[in-house]
Short mmCIF file of C-alpha atoms in Angstrom, two decimals:
data_model
loop_
_atom_site.label_atom_id
_atom_site.label_comp_id
_atom_site.label_asym_id
_atom_site.label_seq_id
_atom_site.Cartn_x
_atom_site.Cartn_y
_atom_site.Cartn_z
CA UNK A 23 102.49 8.12 112.43
CA UNK A 24 99.03 9.07 111.16
CA UNK A 25 98.67 12.83 111.09
CA UNK A 26 96.76 14.36 113.98
CA UNK A 27 93.86 16.47 112.72
CA UNK A 28 93.59 19.96 114.19
CA UNK A 29 90.62 22.30 114.21
CA UNK A 30 91.52 25.98 114.55
CA UNK A 31 89.14 28.22 116.49
CA UNK A 32 89.86 31.84 115.64
CA UNK A 33 91.40 33.27 112.47
CA UNK A 34 92.62 36.63 113.76
CA UNK A 35 96.01 38.32 113.66
CA UNK A 36 98.03 35.58 115.40
CA UNK A 37 96.53 32.77 113.31
CA UNK A 38 98.61 33.41 110.20
CA UNK A 39 101.88 32.08 111.60
CA UNK A 40 100.10 29.05 113.06
CA UNK A 41 98.50 28.23 109.70
CA UNK A 42 101.82 28.74 107.93
CA UNK A 43 103.79 26.43 110.21
CA UNK A 44 101.14 23.78 110.80
CA UNK A 45 100.49 23.38 107.07
CA UNK A 46 104.08 23.67 105.82
CA UNK A 47 106.63 22.99 108.59
CA UNK A 48 105.27 20.46 111.06
CA UNK A 49 104.78 17.18 109.25
CA UNK A 50 102.80 15.12 111.75
CA UNK A 51 99.72 17.34 111.94
CA UNK A 52 96.98 18.39 109.55
CA UNK A 53 94.84 21.52 109.83
CA UNK A 54 91.51 19.93 108.98
CA UNK A 55 89.06 22.72 109.83
CA UNK A 56 88.81 26.40 110.78
CA UNK A 57 86.12 28.47 112.47
CA UNK A 58 85.78 32.19 113.19
CA UNK A 59 82.72 34.19 114.18
CA UNK A 60 83.70 36.55 111.36
CA UNK A 61 83.04 34.10 108.55
CA UNK A 62 85.12 35.94 105.95
CA UNK A 63 88.27 35.40 108.01
CA UNK A 64 87.72 31.66 108.12
CA UNK A 65 87.02 31.47 104.39
CA UNK A 66 90.15 33.51 103.63
CA UNK A 67 92.25 31.15 105.75
CA UNK A 68 90.67 28.14 104.05
CA UNK A 69 91.52 29.46 100.61
CA UNK A 70 95.07 30.52 101.44
CA UNK A 71 96.09 27.37 103.31
CA UNK A 72 93.85 24.83 101.54
CA UNK A 73 91.97 23.81 104.69
CA UNK A 74 89.29 21.17 103.95
CA UNK A 75 86.46 22.43 106.19
CA UNK A 76 85.03 25.74 107.42
CA UNK A 77 82.52 25.93 110.27
CA UNK A 78 80.24 28.82 111.16
CA UNK A 79 80.09 28.04 114.88
CA UNK A 80 82.45 26.51 117.39
CA UNK A 81 79.79 23.99 118.37
CA UNK A 82 79.83 22.62 114.83
CA UNK A 83 83.63 22.46 114.91
CA UNK A 84 83.63 20.63 118.24
CA UNK A 85 81.17 18.03 116.90
CA UNK A 86 83.43 17.05 113.99
CA UNK A 87 84.50 13.47 114.83
CA UNK A 88 87.72 13.78 112.79
CA UNK A 89 89.12 16.65 114.87
CA UNK A 90 91.47 15.50 117.65
CA UNK A 91 92.93 18.79 118.89
CA UNK A 92 91.28 22.21 119.07
CA UNK A 93 93.77 25.05 118.63
CA UNK A 94 92.13 27.90 120.56
CA UNK A 95 93.16 31.26 119.09
CA UNK A 96 90.29 33.32 120.51
CA UNK A 97 90.86 36.48 122.56
CA UNK A 98 92.31 36.04 126.07
CA UNK A 99 89.08 36.80 127.91
CA UNK A 100 87.33 34.14 125.81
CA UNK A 101 89.81 31.31 126.49
CA UNK A 102 88.06 29.89 129.56
CA UNK A 103 84.62 29.63 127.96
CA UNK A 104 85.80 28.28 124.61
CA UNK A 105 88.30 25.82 126.06
CA UNK A 106 85.72 24.52 128.52
CA UNK A 107 83.22 23.99 125.70
CA UNK A 108 85.80 22.08 123.66
CA UNK A 109 86.73 19.87 126.62
CA UNK A 110 83.07 19.19 127.34
CA UNK A 111 82.75 18.05 123.73
CA UNK A 112 85.59 15.56 124.26
CA UNK A 113 88.34 17.45 122.42
CA UNK A 114 91.97 17.87 123.44
CA UNK A 115 92.82 21.59 123.57
CA UNK A 116 95.90 23.70 122.93
CA UNK A 117 95.16 27.32 123.87
CA UNK A 118 96.93 30.56 123.12
CA UNK A 119 98.11 32.31 126.27
CA UNK A 120 96.94 32.74 128.90
CA UNK A 121 95.09 29.55 129.87
CA UNK A 122 92.29 31.68 131.41
CA UNK A 123 91.93 35.09 133.04
CA UNK A 124 91.90 33.81 136.64
CA UNK A 125 93.71 31.02 138.44
CA UNK A 126 90.39 29.58 139.61
CA UNK A 127 89.17 29.29 136.02
CA UNK A 128 92.45 27.68 134.97
CA UNK A 129 92.25 25.16 137.79
CA UNK A 130 88.70 24.26 136.75
CA UNK A 131 89.88 23.62 133.19
CA UNK A 132 92.76 21.45 134.40
CA UNK A 133 90.44 19.38 136.58
CA UNK A 134 87.94 19.00 133.74
CA UNK A 135 90.62 17.79 131.32
CA UNK A 136 91.88 15.25 133.86
CA UNK A 137 88.35 14.06 134.60
CA UNK A 138 87.72 13.44 130.90
CA UNK A 139 91.17 12.00 130.16
CA UNK A 140 92.00 14.76 127.67
CA UNK A 141 95.19 16.65 126.91
CA UNK A 142 95.23 20.35 127.76
CA UNK A 143 98.08 22.78 127.31
CA UNK A 144 99.10 25.87 125.49
CA UNK A 145 101.23 28.82 124.57
CA UNK A 146 103.70 30.24 124.71
CA UNK A 147 105.93 27.70 123.00
CA UNK A 148 108.79 30.12 122.28
CA UNK A 149 110.77 28.46 125.09
CA UNK A 150 111.05 25.41 122.80
CA UNK A 151 113.07 27.47 120.31
CA UNK A 152 116.80 27.44 119.72
CA UNK A 153 117.72 30.30 122.05
CA UNK A 154 116.06 29.33 125.32
CA UNK A 155 116.80 25.64 124.80
CA UNK A 156 120.48 26.54 124.35
CA UNK A 157 120.32 28.62 127.54
CA UNK A 158 118.78 25.68 129.36
CA UNK A 159 121.61 23.39 128.24
CA UNK A 160 124.23 25.92 129.36
CA UNK A 161 122.56 26.11 132.78
CA UNK A 162 122.08 22.34 133.07
CA UNK A 163 125.71 21.75 132.07
CA UNK A 164 126.93 24.06 134.85
CA UNK A 165 128.24 26.98 132.82
CA UNK A 166 126.89 29.54 135.33
CA UNK A 167 127.01 27.27 138.39
CA UNK A 168 123.99 27.20 140.69
CA UNK A 169 121.28 29.69 139.74
CA UNK A 170 120.84 32.35 142.40
CA UNK A 171 118.76 35.03 140.69
CA UNK A 172 117.14 36.47 137.58
CA UNK A 173 115.97 39.81 136.23
CA UNK A 174 113.34 40.24 133.52
CA UNK A 175 111.74 43.31 132.00
CA UNK A 176 109.32 44.09 129.18
CA UNK A 177 109.23 47.85 128.66
CA UNK A 178 107.11 49.60 126.03
CA UNK A 179 104.41 52.24 125.66
CA UNK A 180 101.55 49.98 124.67
CA UNK A 181 100.17 48.51 121.47
CA UNK A 182 97.77 51.25 120.35
CA UNK A 183 100.42 52.73 118.06
CA UNK A 184 100.61 49.66 115.80
CA UNK A 185 97.90 47.07 116.52
CA UNK A 186 94.74 47.30 114.32
CA UNK A 187 92.44 46.39 117.26
CA UNK A 188 94.27 47.21 120.52
CA UNK A 189 91.25 47.58 122.82
CA UNK A 190 91.47 44.15 124.46
CA UNK A 191 95.00 44.85 125.71
CA UNK A 192 93.43 47.33 128.16
CA UNK A 193 90.34 45.33 129.07
CA UNK A 194 89.73 42.52 131.57
CA UNK A 195 92.26 39.78 130.87
CA UNK A 196 94.69 42.22 129.26
CA UNK A 197 97.54 44.40 130.47
CA UNK A 198 101.29 43.90 130.05
CA UNK A 199 101.63 41.12 132.63
CA UNK A 200 98.84 39.00 131.17
CA UNK A 201 99.81 39.77 127.56
CA UNK A 202 103.60 39.68 127.56
CA UNK A 203 104.34 38.23 130.99
CA UNK A 204 103.64 34.65 129.87
CA UNK A 205 106.74 34.68 127.63
CA UNK A 206 109.02 35.80 130.45
CA UNK A 207 107.50 33.71 133.23
CA UNK A 208 107.40 30.57 131.06
CA UNK A 209 111.05 31.08 130.12
CA UNK A 210 112.03 31.56 133.77
CA UNK A 211 110.15 28.44 134.88
CA UNK A 212 111.85 26.39 132.19
CA UNK A 213 115.30 27.75 132.99
CA UNK A 214 115.06 27.84 136.78
CA UNK A 215 112.11 25.71 137.91
CA UNK A 216 108.85 26.43 139.67
CA UNK A 217 107.99 29.44 141.85
CA UNK A 218 106.95 29.17 145.50
CA UNK A 219 105.86 32.75 146.18
CA UNK A 220 105.76 36.31 144.90
CA UNK A 221 105.38 39.96 145.88
CA UNK A 222 103.91 42.47 143.46
CA UNK A 223 103.01 46.11 143.04
CA UNK A 224 100.74 47.32 140.24
CA UNK A 225 99.72 50.70 138.88
CA UNK A 226 97.90 52.43 136.05
CA UNK A 227 99.53 55.59 134.72
CA UNK A 228 96.88 56.57 132.17
CA UNK A 229 93.12 56.19 132.55
CA UNK A 230 92.63 56.44 128.79
CA UNK A 231 94.70 55.69 125.70
CA UNK A 232 94.35 57.23 122.23
CA UNK A 233 94.67 54.84 119.30
CA UNK A 234 97.16 56.13 116.72
CA UNK A 235 97.08 53.08 114.42
CA UNK A 236 94.68 52.42 111.58
CA UNK A 237 91.81 51.73 111.16
CA UNK A 238 90.68 53.23 114.50
CA UNK A 239 93.06 56.19 114.65
CA UNK A 240 91.78 58.82 117.07
CA UNK A 241 89.52 56.51 119.06
CA UNK A 242 89.85 56.53 122.85
CA UNK A 243 90.26 53.40 125.00
CA UNK A 244 89.26 53.30 128.67
CA UNK A 245 91.98 51.47 130.62
CA UNK A 246 90.48 48.81 132.93
CA UNK A 247 93.62 46.92 134.04
CA UNK A 248 97.03 47.63 135.60
CA UNK A 249 99.52 48.75 132.98
CA UNK A 250 102.67 48.85 135.12
CA UNK A 251 103.62 45.84 137.27
CA UNK A 252 106.78 45.19 139.25
CA UNK A 253 107.27 41.91 141.07
CA UNK A 254 109.65 39.61 142.90
CA UNK A 255 109.65 35.82 142.66
CA UNK A 256 111.15 33.15 144.90
CA UNK A 257 111.92 29.94 143.07
CA UNK A 258 111.79 26.43 144.50
CA UNK A 259 115.59 26.24 144.44
CA UNK A 260 115.85 29.39 146.59
CA UNK A 261 116.79 31.77 143.77
CA UNK A 262 115.18 35.22 143.72
CA UNK A 263 114.00 36.94 140.56
CA UNK A 264 112.54 40.30 139.58
CA UNK A 265 110.19 41.22 136.75
CA UNK A 266 108.86 44.48 135.33
CA UNK A 267 106.16 44.66 132.66
CA UNK A 268 104.78 47.99 131.50
CA UNK A 269 102.74 49.64 128.78
CA UNK A 270 103.51 53.09 130.22
CA UNK A 271 107.20 53.73 129.54
CA UNK A 272 109.10 55.16 126.57
CA UNK A 273 112.35 53.23 126.16
CA UNK A 274 114.89 52.27 123.50
CA UNK A 275 114.57 48.48 123.91
CA UNK A 276 111.72 46.26 124.97
CA UNK A 277 113.12 42.97 126.27
CA UNK A 278 115.67 42.04 128.90
CA UNK A 279 116.18 38.69 130.62
CA UNK A 280 119.25 37.65 132.61
CA UNK A 281 119.98 34.60 134.74
CA UNK A 282 122.56 34.91 137.53
CA UNK A 283 124.61 32.01 138.81
CA UNK A 284 127.44 31.33 141.24
CA UNK A 285 129.93 31.02 138.35
CA UNK A 286 128.58 33.40 135.74
CA UNK A 287 125.72 35.30 134.14
CA UNK A 288 123.59 34.34 131.14
CA UNK A 289 121.97 37.03 129.02
CA UNK A 290 118.93 35.42 127.37
CA UNK A 291 117.41 36.59 124.10
CA UNK A 292 113.91 38.10 123.91
CA UNK A 293 111.63 35.26 125.09
CA UNK A 294 108.91 36.44 122.71
CA UNK A 295 111.03 34.95 119.90
CA UNK A 296 112.39 31.51 119.12
CA UNK A 297 115.86 32.64 118.08
CA UNK A 298 118.13 35.53 118.95
CA UNK A 299 121.57 36.08 120.38
CA UNK A 300 122.53 34.82 123.83
CA UNK A 301 125.60 35.82 125.80
CA UNK A 302 127.61 34.22 128.61
CA UNK A 303 129.80 36.04 131.12
CA UNK A 304 132.26 34.15 133.31
CA UNK A 305 134.85 35.77 135.60
CA UNK A 306 137.79 34.43 133.58
CA UNK A 307 136.48 36.20 130.46
CA UNK A 308 136.88 39.90 129.67
CA UNK A 309 133.18 40.37 129.04
CA UNK A 310 130.04 38.76 127.65
CA UNK A 311 130.68 36.29 124.82
CA UNK A 312 128.04 35.32 122.27
CA UNK A 313 127.23 31.62 122.37
CA UNK A 314 126.24 29.48 119.36
CA UNK A 315 122.67 28.22 119.18
CA UNK A 316 122.62 24.44 119.57
CA UNK A 317 119.02 23.60 118.67
CA UNK A 318 116.50 23.80 115.83
CA UNK A 319 113.64 26.30 115.48
CA UNK A 320 115.49 29.60 115.28
CA UNK A 321 112.79 31.30 113.18
CA UNK A 322 109.19 32.02 114.19
CA UNK A 323 108.07 28.45 114.89
CA UNK A 324 104.74 29.03 116.62
CA UNK A 325 102.95 25.74 116.48
CA UNK A 326 105.86 23.62 117.71
CA UNK A 327 103.98 23.23 121.00
CA UNK A 328 100.91 21.96 119.14
CA UNK A 329 103.08 19.55 117.16
CA UNK A 330 104.64 18.25 120.37
CA UNK A 331 101.18 17.81 121.88
CA UNK A 332 100.08 15.86 118.78
CA UNK A 333 103.12 13.58 119.05
CA UNK A 334 102.36 13.02 122.73
CA UNK A 335 98.76 12.16 121.86
CA UNK A 336 99.92 9.43 119.49
CA UNK A 337 102.71 8.11 121.72
CA UNK A 338 100.79 8.49 124.99
CA UNK A 339 103.55 10.52 126.66
CA UNK A 340 103.73 13.87 128.40
CA UNK A 341 104.29 16.99 126.32
CA UNK A 342 106.28 20.13 127.00
CA UNK A 343 103.48 22.73 127.06
CA UNK A 344 101.04 20.80 129.23
CA UNK A 345 98.56 22.35 131.64
CA UNK A 346 100.70 21.86 134.76
CA UNK A 347 102.98 24.55 133.31
CA UNK A 348 100.33 26.86 131.85
CA UNK A 349 98.34 26.77 135.10
CA UNK A 350 101.42 27.52 137.22
CA UNK A 351 102.31 30.42 134.93
CA UNK A 352 98.72 31.71 135.15
CA UNK A 353 98.79 31.64 138.94
CA UNK A 354 102.04 33.63 138.94
CA UNK A 355 100.70 36.19 136.46
CA UNK A 356 97.54 36.83 138.45
CA UNK A 357 99.24 36.74 141.86
CA UNK A 358 101.13 39.99 141.23
CA UNK A 359 97.91 42.01 141.19
CA UNK A 360 96.55 40.01 144.12
CA UNK A 361 99.70 40.76 146.11
CA UNK A 362 99.47 44.45 145.22
CA UNK A 363 95.78 44.72 146.13
CA UNK A 364 96.15 42.83 149.43
CA UNK A 365 99.58 44.19 150.37
CA UNK A 366 101.08 40.80 151.16
CA UNK A 367 103.36 37.99 150.03
CA UNK A 368 101.47 35.35 148.03
CA UNK A 369 102.39 31.68 148.41
CA UNK A 370 101.79 29.62 145.29
CA UNK A 371 99.23 26.83 145.44
CA UNK A 372 100.36 25.22 142.19
CA UNK A 373 103.77 23.81 141.36
CA UNK A 374 105.60 22.96 138.17
CA UNK A 375 108.51 20.71 137.33
CA UNK A 376 110.55 21.54 134.25
CA UNK A 377 109.52 19.49 131.26
CA UNK A 378 111.82 17.43 129.07
CA UNK A 379 114.41 19.46 127.16
CA UNK A 380 114.22 19.57 123.37
CA UNK A 381 116.26 17.16 121.27
CA UNK A 382 117.56 17.80 117.80
CA UNK A 383 115.83 15.67 115.21
CA UNK A 384 117.50 15.13 111.82
CA UNK A 385 114.26 16.17 110.09
CA UNK A 386 112.95 19.63 110.98
CA UNK A 387 109.22 19.60 111.65
CA UNK A 388 109.17 16.16 113.25
CA UNK A 389 109.25 16.13 117.05
CA UNK A 390 111.24 13.63 119.12
#
């Protein structure tokens, strides 16, 4: 098929792996333009990845008639405004997570995309990697029986010890649930199905954080968002899950995700990654056994969701990271704080059916 031309909005820290994969791994797309409000970043990306065009403003990028998909890599609290502007300009949009900072904003974007007949979707796409797709096959093939529960946790002491610009993690739109929660919730939705309701409790252990990473070492951040969230989820199939996300805890490992079934337990790899070891426990075994990965994309394959969207655009089919999923995940993420503030169980307004499972293609970088 003719390559789908992509315009990248934002050339910050996360952009490097997207540029790498979209210019070298995924064969049915072309990065045709880049834009960043810090012009030097865009020029650097252009030179390193041989991108044909650089734009000074997003409005100029959105007016380029050759661009078919805008890859929105702006900061989380900018996603709503920038995605809306791209949709208004008639562009399909793939956004980094989350879709927006509120469910109401996300719903507005979904409605706008549908009104204009445009594709809208976004990250994370790690669930399309080898590990979680293998877990999905094990569940679908009955290895753990009927799913009855899940437990997820993301435990760390924040990003100010390593990130060069960690402020936004503690500002509106940030926090551990909005930042890291999308990986866990998206994985759970793809493994177990949609969520019908949640309970949540949120807290903030530190009013300020001291940056210990360069170049802002010693600077103080005011914390504006919850940094410790515990929640419970009821899935459409009746299963019950728990999740903990925190930037407040010292611990020896960050990620944990387990799926419980009537015939066994599945220990999923870190959903922030595409690969990683997975383990299955059944009562006839003496303990957890490592399972082989059955699918492609074991390495950092960010951009596979964009490539799938591009293929869907050409073939006029649904794609695996579409807005039905990203909006449902956004509602879940934001409902924990709503539940905590209002002291009540929150029933989901949105719903989400699991998308099509991945298929192995003989040629890596070409989607089925």
